[in-house]
Coordinates of C-alpha atoms in Angstrom, one line a residue:
X1 CA -28.8 57.7 16.4
X2 CA -27.4 56.7 13.0
X3 CA -25.9 59.1 10.5
X4 CA -28.7 58.2 8.1
X5 CA -31.1 60.0 10.4
X6 CA -29.5 63.2 9.4
X7 CA -29.7 62.7 5.6
X8 CA -31.9 64.8 3.3
X9 CA -34.9 62.8 2.1
X10 CA -37.3 63.7 -0.6
X11 CA -40.6 62.2 -1.7
X12 CA -42.2 63.2 -5.0
X13 CA -44.9 61.9 -7.3
X14 CA -43.8 60.1 -10.4
X15 CA -46.4 60.2 -13.2
X16 CA -44.1 57.8 -15.1
X17 CA -44.2 55.2 -12.3
X18 CA -47.7 56.0 -11.1
X19 CA -46.6 56.2 -7.5
X20 CA -44.5 58.2 -5.0
X21 CA -40.7 58.0 -5.2
X22 CA -38.5 58.4 -2.1
X23 CA -34.9 59.5 -2.6
X24 CA -32.0 60.5 -0.3
X25 CA -29.5 63.2 -1.4
X26 CA -26.4 61.6 0.2
X27 CA -27.0 58.2 -1.5
X28 CA -28.3 59.2 -5.0
X29 CA -28.3 55.6 -6.3
X30 CA -31.1 54.7 -3.9
X31 CA -34.9 55.1 -4.4
X32 CA -38.1 53.6 -3.0
X33 CA -41.4 53.4 -4.8
X34 CA -44.7 53.3 -2.9
X35 CA -48.3 54.2 -3.4
X36 CA -48.4 56.7 -0.5
X37 CA -46.1 59.5 0.5
X38 CA -45.6 58.2 4.0
X39 CA -44.8 54.7 2.7
X40 CA -42.2 56.1 0.3
X41 CA -40.6 58.1 3.1
X42 CA -40.4 55.3 5.5
X43 CA -39.2 52.9 2.8
X44 CA -36.3 55.1 1.7
X45 CA -35.3 55.8 5.4
X46 CA -35.2 52.1 6.1
X47 CA -33.2 51.4 3.0
X48 CA -30.7 54.2 3.7
X49 CA -30.2 52.9 7.2
X50 CA -29.6 49.3 6.0
X51 CA -27.1 50.6 3.4
X52 CA -25.2 52.7 6.0
X53 CA -25.2 49.9 8.5
X54 CA -23.8 47.6 5.9
X55 CA -21.1 50.0 5.0
X56 CA -20.1 50.3 8.6
X57 CA -20.2 46.7 9.5
X58 CA -19.2 44.5 6.6
X59 CA -17.5 46.7 4.1
X60 CA -15.7 49.0 6.5
X61 CA -16.6 51.9 4.4
X62 CA -17.3 55.4 5.7
X63 CA -20.9 56.5 4.9
X64 CA -21.4 59.8 3.2
X65 CA -21.2 62.8 5.6
X66 CA -24.0 65.1 6.5
X67 CA -24.2 68.8 6.2
X68 CA -23.4 70.4 9.6
X69 CA -25.4 73.4 10.7
X70 CA -25.9 75.0 14.1
X71 CA -29.4 74.7 15.6
X72 CA -31.0 77.2 17.7

């Protein structure tokens, strides 16, 4: 499991763009536009994963942390 799996994703309708926009709270500079909600969600998840993997492998950067909460 990758840290990006624990990020907070949001999909909303954008009247300005005429499609759904996926965003991720921990990486606010990223967004993904798609005609459907599911496509926007999957697109932003893939993009966040690629960015985090790139940070870890090539840049040596530490990706943004996640909010820790107890389950159960």
